[in-house]
């Protein structure tokens, strides 16, 4: 067999990102979740300002990275220096167009973990340009809370956190998201109310932790109550 390095020199083998490595059981679970999500997406499309959200909670950053590449896609740098985009496995969650292999202007899938926060390639110049209005709104609110001079200190990690913190909220950085891949970051303090599907690719060693994660998909879209009926029972919306 020829050495792998020799093949790379000829531009036949990619360097950088490798294809995602997932066991068949995980792929089958993702197929099942996606199929159910797709049905819900078609049913409620156009009824709400934001799409339903599927979240995957992983046990570590290595696993979350593989899941993210499988769902959202990734880019390979060939030995000849050219970039090649590999679309995600599911069109609804892929950050790349399957026909053109170009990135979607508003990527539907977000990776949020320690590695993503510290070395995020998800917040680039194109992202800042496309979401300029939403980022400006975020900066104004940030300045209101932390003071005008604090805007200059806003990091890409803080913008990334704002994206996930505003999932499902119209006119914000996270309103377009359909899928969030995370590592133990969606338990306490995350108030998204558009989550419809949760896949836990980790051990839930306590009842409380399991309830915290499952609670993401149990929040109502609205908590407004209708007028009491004749029996005096309130009927909640949605």
mmCIF file with all atom_site columns, N, CA and C in Angstrom, residues 26-97:
data_model
loop_
_atom_site.group_PDB
_atom_site.id
_atom_site.type_symbol
_atom_site.label_atom_id
_atom_site.label_alt_id
_atom_site.label_comp_id
_atom_site.label_asym_id
_atom_site.label_entity_id
_atom_site.label_seq_id
_atom_site.pdbx_PDB_ins_code
_atom_site.Cartn_x
_atom_site.Cartn_y
_atom_site.Cartn_z
_atom_site.occupancy
_atom_site.B_iso_or_equiv
_atom_site.pdbx_formal_charge
_atom_site.auth_seq_id
_atom_site.auth_comp_id
_atom_site.auth_asym_id
_atom_site.auth_atom_id
_atom_site.pdbx_PDB_model_num
ATOM 1   N N  . UNK A 1 26 ? -25.798 5.170  16.775 1.00 0.00 ? 26 UNK A N  1
ATOM 2   C CA . UNK A 1 26 ? -25.997 6.622  16.879 1.00 0.00 ? 26 UNK A CA 1
ATOM 3   C C  . UNK A 1 26 ? -26.589 7.170  15.586 1.00 0.00 ? 26 UNK A C  1
ATOM 4   N N  . UNK A 1 27 ? -26.100 6.691  14.450 1.00 0.00 ? 27 UNK A N  1
ATOM 5   C CA . UNK A 1 27 ? -26.643 7.129  13.163 1.00 0.00 ? 27 UNK A CA 1
ATOM 6   C C  . UNK A 1 27 ? -28.125 6.760  13.049 1.00 0.00 ? 27 UNK A C  1
ATOM 7   N N  . UNK A 1 28 ? -28.467 5.556  13.507 1.00 0.00 ? 28 UNK A N  1
ATOM 8   C CA . UNK A 1 28 ? -29.860 5.124  13.441 1.00 0.00 ? 28 UNK A CA 1
ATOM 9   C C  . UNK A 1 28 ? -30.744 5.999  14.322 1.00 0.00 ? 28 UNK A C  1
ATOM 10  N N  . UNK A 1 29 ? -30.234 6.374  15.498 1.00 0.00 ? 29 UNK A N  1
ATOM 11  C CA . UNK A 1 29 ? -30.992 7.243  16.404 1.00 0.00 ? 29 UNK A CA 1
ATOM 12  C C  . UNK A 1 29 ? -31.203 8.616  15.779 1.00 0.00 ? 29 UNK A C  1
ATOM 13  N N  . UNK A 1 30 ? -30.160 9.153  15.150 1.00 0.00 ? 30 UNK A N  1
ATOM 14  C CA . UNK A 1 30 ? -30.275 10.453 14.498 1.00 0.00 ? 30 UNK A CA 1
ATOM 15  C C  . UNK A 1 30 ? -31.281 10.406 13.346 1.00 0.00 ? 30 UNK A C  1
ATOM 16  N N  . UNK A 1 31 ? -31.277 9.317  12.593 1.00 0.00 ? 31 UNK A N  1
ATOM 17  C CA . UNK A 1 31 ? -32.237 9.158  11.505 1.00 0.00 ? 31 UNK A CA 1
ATOM 18  C C  . UNK A 1 31 ? -33.667 9.172  12.055 1.00 0.00 ? 31 UNK A C  1
ATOM 19  N N  . UNK A 1 32 ? -33.866 8.499  13.166 1.00 0.00 ? 32 UNK A N  1
ATOM 20  C CA . UNK A 1 32 ? -35.191 8.419  13.770 1.00 0.00 ? 32 UNK A CA 1
ATOM 21  C C  . UNK A 1 32 ? -35.645 9.793  14.253 1.00 0.00 ? 32 UNK A C  1
ATOM 22  N N  . UNK A 1 33 ? -34.757 10.488 14.965 1.00 0.00 ? 33 UNK A N  1
ATOM 23  C CA . UNK A 1 33 ? -35.086 11.820 15.460 1.00 0.00 ? 33 UNK A CA 1
ATOM 24  C C  . UNK A 1 33 ? -35.378 12.772 14.297 1.00 0.00 ? 33 UNK A C  1
ATOM 25  N N  . UNK A 1 34 ? -34.531 12.726 13.271 1.00 0.00 ? 34 UNK A N  1
ATOM 26  C CA . UNK A 1 34 ? -34.705 13.634 12.147 1.00 0.00 ? 34 UNK A CA 1
ATOM 27  C C  . UNK A 1 34 ? -36.026 13.368 11.435 1.00 0.00 ? 34 UNK A C  1
ATOM 28  N N  . UNK A 1 35 ? -36.377 12.096 11.263 1.00 0.00 ? 35 UNK A N  1
ATOM 29  C CA . UNK A 1 35 ? -37.629 11.770 10.602 1.00 0.00 ? 35 UNK A CA 1
ATOM 30  C C  . UNK A 1 35 ? -38.834 12.337 11.339 1.00 0.00 ? 35 UNK A C  1
ATOM 31  N N  . UNK A 1 36 ? -38.806 12.246 12.667 1.00 0.00 ? 36 UNK A N  1
ATOM 32  C CA . UNK A 1 36 ? -39.909 12.778 13.469 1.00 0.00 ? 36 UNK A CA 1
ATOM 33  C C  . UNK A 1 36 ? -39.893 14.307 13.445 1.00 0.00 ? 36 UNK A C  1
ATOM 34  N N  . UNK A 1 37 ? -38.686 14.887 13.526 1.00 0.00 ? 37 UNK A N  1
ATOM 35  C CA . UNK A 1 37 ? -38.559 16.345 13.466 1.00 0.00 ? 37 UNK A CA 1
ATOM 36  C C  . UNK A 1 37 ? -39.089 16.868 12.135 1.00 0.00 ? 37 UNK A C  1
ATOM 37  N N  . UNK A 1 38 ? -38.757 16.189 11.061 1.00 0.00 ? 38 UNK A N  1
ATOM 38  C CA . UNK A 1 38 ? -39.172 16.621 9.724  1.00 0.00 ? 38 UNK A CA 1
ATOM 39  C C  . UNK A 1 38 ? -40.696 16.676 9.616  1.00 0.00 ? 38 UNK A C  1
ATOM 40  N N  . UNK A 1 39 ? -41.372 15.694 10.216 1.00 0.00 ? 39 UNK A N  1
ATOM 41  C CA . UNK A 1 39 ? -42.834 15.692 10.212 1.00 0.00 ? 39 UNK A CA 1
ATOM 42  C C  . UNK A 1 39 ? -43.376 16.908 10.959 1.00 0.00 ? 39 UNK A C  1
ATOM 43  N N  . UNK A 1 40 ? -42.805 17.180 12.139 1.00 0.00 ? 40 UNK A N  1
ATOM 44  C CA . UNK A 1 40 ? -43.250 18.334 12.921 1.00 0.00 ? 40 UNK A CA 1
ATOM 45  C C  . UNK A 1 40 ? -42.951 19.645 12.198 1.00 0.00 ? 40 UNK A C  1
ATOM 46  N N  . UNK A 1 41 ? -41.785 19.701 11.561 1.00 0.00 ? 41 UNK A N  1
ATOM 47  C CA . UNK A 1 41 ? -41.370 20.919 10.855 1.00 0.00 ? 41 UNK A CA 1
ATOM 48  C C  . UNK A 1 41 ? -42.352 21.253 9.743  1.00 0.00 ? 41 UNK A C  1
ATOM 49  N N  . UNK A 1 42 ? -42.774 20.236 8.994  1.00 0.00 ? 42 UNK A N  1
ATOM 50  C CA . UNK A 1 42 ? -43.718 20.466 7.909  1.00 0.00 ? 42 UNK A CA 1
ATOM 51  C C  . UNK A 1 42 ? -45.094 20.880 8.433  1.00 0.00 ? 42 UNK A C  1
ATOM 52  N N  . UNK A 1 43 ? -45.483 20.350 9.587  1.00 0.00 ? 43 UNK A N  1
ATOM 53  C CA . UNK A 1 43 ? -46.795 20.657 10.149 1.00 0.00 ? 43 UNK A CA 1
ATOM 54  C C  . UNK A 1 43 ? -46.893 22.098 10.635 1.00 0.00 ? 43 UNK A C  1
ATOM 55  N N  . UNK A 1 44 ? -45.849 22.572 11.324 1.00 0.00 ? 44 UNK A N  1
ATOM 56  C CA . UNK A 1 44 ? -45.949 23.884 11.967 1.00 0.00 ? 44 UNK A CA 1
ATOM 57  C C  . UNK A 1 44 ? -45.216 24.977 11.203 1.00 0.00 ? 44 UNK A C  1
ATOM 58  N N  . UNK A 1 45 ? -44.636 24.637 10.049 1.00 0.00 ? 45 UNK A N  1
ATOM 59  C CA . UNK A 1 45 ? -43.922 25.640 9.256  1.00 0.00 ? 45 UNK A CA 1
ATOM 60  C C  . UNK A 1 45 ? -44.868 26.774 8.879  1.00 0.00 ? 45 UNK A C  1
ATOM 61  N N  . UNK A 1 46 ? -44.478 27.972 9.154  1.00 0.00 ? 46 UNK A N  1
ATOM 62  C CA . UNK A 1 46 ? -45.279 29.138 8.823  1.00 0.00 ? 46 UNK A CA 1
ATOM 63  C C  . UNK A 1 46 ? -46.240 29.551 9.925  1.00 0.00 ? 46 UNK A C  1
ATOM 64  N N  . UNK A 1 47 ? -46.439 28.672 10.913 1.00 0.00 ? 47 UNK A N  1
ATOM 65  C CA . UNK A 1 47 ? -47.351 29.013 12.007 1.00 0.00 ? 47 UNK A CA 1
ATOM 66  C C  . UNK A 1 47 ? -46.675 29.872 13.072 1.00 0.00 ? 47 UNK A C  1
ATOM 67  N N  . UNK A 1 48 ? -45.338 29.685 13.222 1.00 0.00 ? 48 UNK A N  1
ATOM 68  C CA . UNK A 1 48 ? -44.600 30.412 14.248 1.00 0.00 ? 48 UNK A CA 1
ATOM 69  C C  . UNK A 1 48 ? -43.458 31.208 13.617 1.00 0.00 ? 48 UNK A C  1
ATOM 70  N N  . UNK A 1 49 ? -42.951 32.184 14.364 1.00 0.00 ? 49 UNK A N  1
ATOM 71  C CA . UNK A 1 49 ? -41.864 33.026 13.868 1.00 0.00 ? 49 UNK A CA 1
ATOM 72  C C  . UNK A 1 49 ? -40.553 32.256 13.751 1.00 0.00 ? 49 UNK A C  1
ATOM 73  N N  . UNK A 1 50 ? -40.366 31.249 14.604 1.00 0.00 ? 50 UNK A N  1
ATOM 74  C CA . UNK A 1 50 ? -39.120 30.503 14.631 1.00 0.00 ? 50 UNK A CA 1
ATOM 75  C C  . UNK A 1 50 ? -39.386 29.011 14.457 1.00 0.00 ? 50 UNK A C  1
ATOM 76  N N  . UNK A 1 51 ? -38.431 28.278 13.876 1.00 0.00 ? 51 UNK A N  1
ATOM 77  C CA . UNK A 1 51 ? -38.628 26.841 13.651 1.00 0.00 ? 51 UNK A CA 1
ATOM 78  C C  . UNK A 1 51 ? -38.506 26.052 14.946 1.00 0.00 ? 51 UNK A C  1
ATOM 79  N N  . UNK A 1 52 ? -39.024 24.808 14.966 1.00 0.00 ? 52 UNK A N  1
ATOM 80  C CA . UNK A 1 52 ? -38.790 23.938 16.124 1.00 0.00 ? 52 UNK A CA 1
ATOM 81  C C  . UNK A 1 52 ? -37.301 23.611 16.216 1.00 0.00 ? 52 UNK A C  1
ATOM 82  N N  . UNK A 1 53 ? -36.844 23.267 17.399 1.00 0.00 ? 53 UNK A N  1
ATOM 83  C CA . UNK A 1 53 ? -35.406 23.053 17.627 1.00 0.00 ? 53 UNK A CA 1
ATOM 84  C C  . UNK A 1 53 ? -35.143 21.645 18.156 1.00 0.00 ? 53 UNK A C  1
ATOM 85  N N  . UNK A 1 54 ? -34.156 21.006 17.558 1.00 0.00 ? 54 UNK A N  1
ATOM 86  C CA . UNK A 1 54 ? -33.678 19.686 17.980 1.00 0.00 ? 54 UNK A CA 1
ATOM 87  C C  . UNK A 1 54 ? -32.343 19.895 18.686 1.00 0.00 ? 54 UNK A C  1
ATOM 88  N N  . UNK A 1 55 ? -32.196 19.390 19.909 1.00 0.00 ? 55 UNK A N  1
ATOM 89  C CA . UNK A 1 55 ? -30.914 19.523 20.609 1.00 0.00 ? 55 UNK A CA 1
ATOM 90  C C  . UNK A 1 55 ? -30.312 18.148 20.884 1.00 0.00 ? 55 UNK A C  1
ATOM 91  N N  . UNK A 1 56 ? -28.995 18.078 20.757 1.00 0.00 ? 56 UNK A N  1
ATOM 92  C CA . UNK A 1 56 ? -28.238 16.866 21.057 1.00 0.00 ? 56 UNK A CA 1
ATOM 93  C C  . UNK A 1 56 ? -27.289 17.186 22.205 1.00 0.00 ? 56 UNK A C  1
ATOM 94  N N  . UNK A 1 57 ? -27.439 16.479 23.316 1.00 0.00 ? 57 UNK A N  1
ATOM 95  C CA . UNK A 1 57 ? -26.593 16.701 24.485 1.00 0.00 ? 57 UNK A CA 1
ATOM 96  C C  . UNK A 1 57 ? -25.569 15.578 24.550 1.00 0.00 ? 57 UNK A C  1
ATOM 97  N N  . UNK A 1 58 ? -24.287 15.912 24.380 1.00 0.00 ? 58 UNK A N  1
ATOM 98  C CA . UNK A 1 58 ? -23.218 14.912 24.307 1.00 0.00 ? 58 UNK A CA 1
ATOM 99  C C  . UNK A 1 58 ? -22.434 14.845 25.619 1.00 0.00 ? 58 UNK A C  1
ATOM 100 N N  . UNK A 1 59 ? -21.598 13.819 25.739 1.00 0.00 ? 59 UNK A N  1
ATOM 101 C CA . UNK A 1 59 ? -20.844 13.628 26.984 1.00 0.00 ? 59 UNK A CA 1
ATOM 102 C C  . UNK A 1 59 ? -19.495 14.327 26.990 1.00 0.00 ? 59 UNK A C  1
ATOM 103 N N  . UNK A 1 60 ? -18.939 14.657 25.817 1.00 0.00 ? 60 UNK A N  1
ATOM 104 C CA . UNK A 1 60 ? -17.671 15.393 25.776 1.00 0.00 ? 60 UNK A CA 1
ATOM 105 C C  . UNK A 1 60 ? -17.529 16.099 24.429 1.00 0.00 ? 60 UNK A C  1
ATOM 106 N N  . UNK A 1 61 ? -16.510 16.941 24.323 1.00 0.00 ? 61 UNK A N  1
ATOM 107 C CA . UNK A 1 61 ? -16.347 17.768 23.124 1.00 0.00 ? 61 UNK A CA 1
ATOM 108 C C  . UNK A 1 61 ? -15.931 16.956 21.898 1.00 0.00 ? 61 UNK A C  1
ATOM 109 N N  . UNK A 1 62 ? -15.265 15.817 22.109 1.00 0.00 ? 62 UNK A N  1
ATOM 110 C CA . UNK A 1 62 ? -14.887 14.975 20.970 1.00 0.00 ? 62 UNK A CA 1
ATOM 111 C C  . UNK A 1 62 ? -16.127 14.395 20.301 1.00 0.00 ? 62 UNK A C  1
ATOM 112 N N  . UNK A 1 63 ? -17.060 13.929 21.121 1.00 0.00 ? 63 UNK A N  1
ATOM 113 C CA . UNK A 1 63 ? -18.298 13.363 20.594 1.00 0.00 ? 63 UNK A CA 1
ATOM 114 C C  . UNK A 1 63 ? -19.144 14.453 19.944 1.00 0.00 ? 63 UNK A C  1
ATOM 115 N N  . UNK A 1 64 ? -19.246 15.610 20.595 1.00 0.00 ? 64 UNK A N  1
ATOM 116 C CA . UNK A 1 64 ? -20.063 16.694 20.045 1.00 0.00 ? 64 UNK A CA 1
ATOM 117 C C  . UNK A 1 64 ? -19.532 17.150 18.691 1.00 0.00 ? 64 UNK A C  1
ATOM 118 N N  . UNK A 1 65 ? -18.212 17.142 18.528 1.00 0.00 ? 65 UNK A N  1
ATOM 119 C CA . UNK A 1 65 ? -17.615 17.541 17.252 1.00 0.00 ? 65 UNK A CA 1
ATOM 120 C C  . UNK A 1 65 ? -17.990 16.566 16.148 1.00 0.00 ? 65 UNK A C  1
ATOM 121 N N  . UNK A 1 66 ? -17.971 15.261 16.438 1.00 0.00 ? 66 UNK A N  1
ATOM 122 C CA . UNK A 1 66 ? -18.323 14.264 15.436 1.00 0.00 ? 66 UNK A CA 1
ATOM 123 C C  . UNK A 1 66 ? -19.798 14.362 15.058 1.00 0.00 ? 66 UNK A C  1
ATOM 124 N N  . UNK A 1 67 ? -20.650 14.550 16.075 1.00 0.00 ? 67 UNK A N  1
ATOM 125 C CA . UNK A 1 67 ? -22.084 14.708 15.822 1.00 0.00 ? 67 UNK A CA 1
ATOM 126 C C  . UNK A 1 67 ? -22.333 15.948 14.966 1.00 0.00 ? 67 UNK A C  1
ATOM 127 N N  . UNK A 1 68 ? -21.653 17.042 15.316 1.00 0.00 ? 68 UNK A N  1
ATOM 128 C CA . UNK A 1 68 ? -21.825 18.297 14.592 1.00 0.00 ? 68 UNK A CA 1
ATOM 129 C C  . UNK A 1 68 ? -21.422 18.149 13.124 1.00 0.00 ? 68 UNK A C  1
ATOM 130 N N  . UNK A 1 69 ? -20.301 17.508 12.867 1.00 0.00 ? 69 UNK A N  1
ATOM 131 C CA . UNK A 1 69 ? -19.860 17.322 11.486 1.00 0.00 ? 69 UNK A CA 1
ATOM 132 C C  . UNK A 1 69 ? -20.855 16.464 10.705 1.00 0.00 ? 69 UNK A C  1
ATOM 133 N N  . UNK A 1 70 ? -21.393 15.447 11.343 1.00 0.00 ? 70 UNK A N  1
ATOM 134 C CA . UNK A 1 70 ? -22.347 14.560 10.675 1.00 0.00 ? 70 UNK A CA 1
ATOM 135 C C  . UNK A 1 70 ? -23.642 15.300 10.347 1.00 0.00 ? 70 UNK A C  1
ATOM 136 N N  . UNK A 1 71 ? -24.104 16.128 11.281 1.00 0.00 ? 71 UNK A N  1
ATOM 137 C CA . UNK A 1 71 ? -25.373 16.828 11.108 1.00 0.00 ? 71 UNK A CA 1
ATOM 138 C C  . UNK A 1 71 ? -25.226 18.075 10.240 1.00 0.00 ? 71 UNK A C  1
ATOM 139 N N  . UNK A 1 72 ? -24.230 18.901 10.547 1.00 0.00 ? 72 UNK A N  1
ATOM 140 C CA . UNK A 1 72 ? -24.108 20.224 9.930  1.00 0.00 ? 72 UNK A CA 1
ATOM 141 C C  . UNK A 1 72 ? -23.192 20.252 8.717  1.00 0.00 ? 72 UNK A C  1
ATOM 142 N N  . UNK A 1 73 ? -22.284 19.270 8.615  1.00 0.00 ? 73 UNK A N  1
ATOM 143 C CA . UNK A 1 73 ? -21.295 19.296 7.553  1.00 0.00 ? 73 UNK A CA 1
ATOM 144 C C  . UNK A 1 73 ? -19.980 19.888 8.035  1.00 0.00 ? 73 UNK A C  1
ATOM 145 N N  . UNK A 1 74 ? -19.010 19.910 7.153  1.00 0.00 ? 74 UNK A N  1
ATOM 146 C CA . UNK A 1 74 ? -17.683 20.406 7.527  1.00 0.00 ? 74 UNK A CA 1
ATOM 147 C C  . UNK A 1 74 ? -16.901 20.738 6.261  1.00 0.00 ? 74 UNK A C  1
ATOM 148 N N  . UNK A 1 75 ? -15.744 21.343 6.436  1.00 0.00 ? 75 UNK A N  1
ATOM 149 C CA . UNK A 1 75 ? -14.901 21.701 5.298  1.00 0.00 ? 75 UNK A CA 1
ATOM 150 C C  . UNK A 1 75 ? -13.584 20.941 5.359  1.00 0.00 ? 75 UNK A C  1
ATOM 151 N N  . UNK A 1 76 ? -13.149 20.497 4.206  1.00 0.00 ? 76 UNK A N  1
ATOM 152 C CA . UNK A 1 76 ? -11.859 19.833 4.084  1.00 0.00 ? 76 UNK A CA 1
ATOM 153 C C  . UNK A 1 76 ? -10.915 20.711 3.278  1.00 0.00 ? 76 UNK A C  1
ATOM 154 N N  . UNK A 1 77 ? -9.665  20.750 3.690  1.00 0.00 ? 77 UNK A N  1
ATOM 155 C CA . UNK A 1 77 ? -8.630  21.421 2.923  1.00 0.00 ? 77 UNK A CA 1
ATOM 156 C C  . UNK A 1 77 ? -7.802  20.354 2.222  1.00 0.00 ? 77 UNK A C  1
ATOM 157 N N  . UNK A 1 78 ? -7.886  20.318 0.904  1.00 0.00 ? 78 UNK A N  1
ATOM 158 C CA . UNK A 1 78 ? -7.142  19.327 0.143  1.00 0.00 ? 78 UNK A CA 1
ATOM 159 C C  . UNK A 1 78 ? -5.665  19.686 0.127  1.00 0.00 ? 78 UNK A C  1
ATOM 160 N N  . UNK A 1 79 ? -4.858  18.706 -0.221 1.00 0.00 ? 79 UNK A N  1
ATOM 161 C CA . UNK A 1 79 ? -3.414  18.916 -0.232 1.00 0.00 ? 79 UNK A CA 1
ATOM 162 C C  . UNK A 1 79 ? -2.994  19.995 -1.226 1.00 0.00 ? 79 UNK A C  1
ATOM 163 N N  . UNK A 1 80 ? -3.827  20.240 -2.243 1.00 0.00 ? 80 UNK A N  1
ATOM 164 C CA . UNK A 1 80 ? -3.498  21.287 -3.214 1.00 0.00 ? 80 UNK A CA 1
ATOM 165 C C  . UNK A 1 80 ? -3.924  22.675 -2.730 1.00 0.00 ? 80 UNK A C  1
ATOM 166 N N  . UNK A 1 81 ? -4.458  22.730 -1.501 1.00 0.00 ? 81 UNK A N  1
ATOM 167 C CA . UNK A 1 81 ? -4.819  24.013 -0.904 1.00 0.00 ? 81 UNK A CA 1
ATOM 168 C C  . UNK A 1 81 ? -6.258  24.423 -1.120 1.00 0.00 ? 81 UNK A C  1
ATOM 169 N N  . UNK A 1 82 ? -6.997  23.697 -1.948 1.00 0.00 ? 82 UNK A N  1
ATOM 170 C CA . UNK A 1 82 ? -8.388  24.044 -2.208 1.00 0.00 ? 82 UNK A CA 1
ATOM 171 C C  . UNK A 1 82 ? -9.294  23.542 -1.082 1.00 0.00 ? 82 UNK A C  1
ATOM 172 N N  . UNK A 1 83 ? -10.368 24.285 -0.863 1.00 0.00 ? 83 UNK A N  1
ATOM 173 C CA . UNK A 1 83 ? -11.346 23.925 0.153  1.00 0.00 ? 83 UNK A CA 1
ATOM 174 C C  . UNK A 1 83 ? -12.496 23.158 -0.488 1.00 0.00 ? 83 UNK A C  1
ATOM 175 N N  . UNK A 1 84 ? -12.956 22.162 0.222  1.00 0.00 ? 84 UNK A N  1
ATOM 176 C CA . UNK A 1 84 ? -14.108 21.390 -0.247 1.00 0.00 ? 84 UNK A CA 1
ATOM 177 C C  . UNK A 1 84 ? -15.100 21.267 0.897  1.00 0.00 ? 84 UNK A C  1
ATOM 178 N N  . UNK A 1 85 ? -16.344 21.666 0.653  1.00 0.00 ? 85 UNK A N  1
ATOM 179 C CA . UNK A 1 85 ? -17.382 21.585 1.678  1.00 0.00 ? 85 UNK A CA 1
ATOM 180 C C  . UNK A 1 85 ? -18.120 20.255 1.568  1.00 0.00 ? 85 UNK A C  1
ATOM 181 N N  . UNK A 1 86 ? -18.301 19.608 2.705  1.00 0.00 ? 86 UNK A N  1
ATOM 182 C CA . UNK A 1 86 ? -19.059 18.368 2.771  1.00 0.00 ? 86 UNK A CA 1
ATOM 183 C C  . UNK A 1 86 ? -20.371 18.675 3.492  1.00 0.00 ? 86 UNK A C  1
ATOM 184 N N  . UNK A 1 87 ? -21.502 18.707 2.784  1.00 0.00 ? 87 UNK A N  1
ATOM 185 C CA . UNK A 1 87 ? -22.781 19.034 3.432  1.00 0.00 ? 87 UNK A CA 1
ATOM 186 C C  . UNK A 1 87 ? -23.141 18.040 4.521  1.00 0.00 ? 87 UNK A C  1
ATOM 187 N N  . UNK A 1 88 ? -23.978 18.481 5.463  1.00 0.00 ? 88 UNK A N  1
ATOM 188 C CA . UNK A 1 88 ? -24.438 17.607 6.522  1.00 0.00 ? 88 UNK A CA 1
ATOM 189 C C  . UNK A 1 88 ? -25.362 16.525 5.997  1.00 0.00 ? 88 UNK A C  1
ATOM 190 N N  . UNK A 1 89 ? -25.592 15.513 6.820  1.00 0.00 ? 89 UNK A N  1
ATOM 191 C CA . UNK A 1 89 ? -26.370 14.356 6.397  1.00 0.00 ? 89 UNK A CA 1
ATOM 192 C C  . UNK A 1 89 ? -27.848 14.686 6.199  1.00 0.00 ? 89 UNK A C  1
ATOM 193 N N  . UNK A 1 90 ? -28.353 15.690 6.935  1.00 0.00 ? 90 UNK A N  1
ATOM 194 C CA . UNK A 1 90 ? -29.763 16.052 6.851  1.00 0.00 ? 90 UNK A CA 1
ATOM 195 C C  . UNK A 1 90 ? -29.903 17.461 6.284  1.00 0.00 ? 90 UNK A C  1
ATOM 196 N N  . UNK A 1 91 ? -30.690 17.612 5.240  1.00 0.00 ? 91 UNK A N  1
ATOM 197 C CA . UNK A 1 91 ? -30.821 18.910 4.584  1.00 0.00 ? 91 UNK A CA 1
ATOM 198 C C  . UNK A 1 91 ? -31.344 19.997 5.528  1.00 0.00 ? 91 UNK A C  1
ATOM 199 N N  . UNK A 1 92 ? -32.281 19.649 6.405  1.00 0.00 ? 92 UNK A N  1
ATOM 200 C CA . UNK A 1 92 ? -32.855 20.645 7.314  1.00 0.00 ? 92 UNK A CA 1
ATOM 201 C C  . UNK A 1 92 ? -31.825 21.175 8.310  1.00 0.00 ? 92 UNK A C  1
ATOM 202 N N  . UNK A 1 93 ? -30.795 20.383 8.603  1.00 0.00 ? 93 UNK A N  1
ATOM 203 C CA . UNK A 1 93 ? -29.799 20.770 9.601  1.00 0.00 ? 93 UNK A CA 1
ATOM 204 C C  . UNK A 1 93 ? -28.450 21.133 8.989  1.00 0.00 ? 93 UNK A C  1
ATOM 205 N N  . UNK A 1 94 ? -28.260 20.875 7.701  1.00 0.00 ? 94 UNK A N  1
ATOM 206 C CA . UNK A 1 94 ? -26.954 21.101 7.080  1.00 0.00 ? 94 UNK A CA 1
ATOM 207 C C  . UNK A 1 94 ? -26.643 22.590 6.974  1.00 0.00 ? 94 UNK A C  1
ATOM 208 N N  . UNK A 1 95 ? -25.426 22.955 7.324  1.00 0.00 ? 95 UNK A N  1
ATOM 209 C CA . UNK A 1 95 ? -24.979 24.345 7.193  1.00 0.00 ? 95 UNK A CA 1
ATOM 210 C C  . UNK A 1 95 ? -24.461 24.648 5.788  1.00 0.00 ? 95 UNK A C  1
ATOM 211 N N  . UNK A 1 96 ? -24.482 23.639 4.914  1.00 0.00 ? 96 UNK A N  1
ATOM 212 C CA . UNK A 1 96 ? -24.006 23.807 3.539  1.00 0.00 ? 96 UNK A CA 1
ATOM 213 C C  . UNK A 1 96 ? -25.077 23.335 2.561  1.00 0.00 ? 96 UNK A C  1
ATOM 214 N N  . UNK A 1 97 ? -25.222 24.051 1.466  1.00 0.00 ? 97 UNK A N  1
ATOM 215 C CA . UNK A 1 97 ? -26.160 23.668 0.427  1.00 0.00 ? 97 UNK A CA 1
ATOM 216 C C  . UNK A 1 97 ? -25.635 22.427 -0.302 1.00 0.00 ? 97 UNK A C  1
#
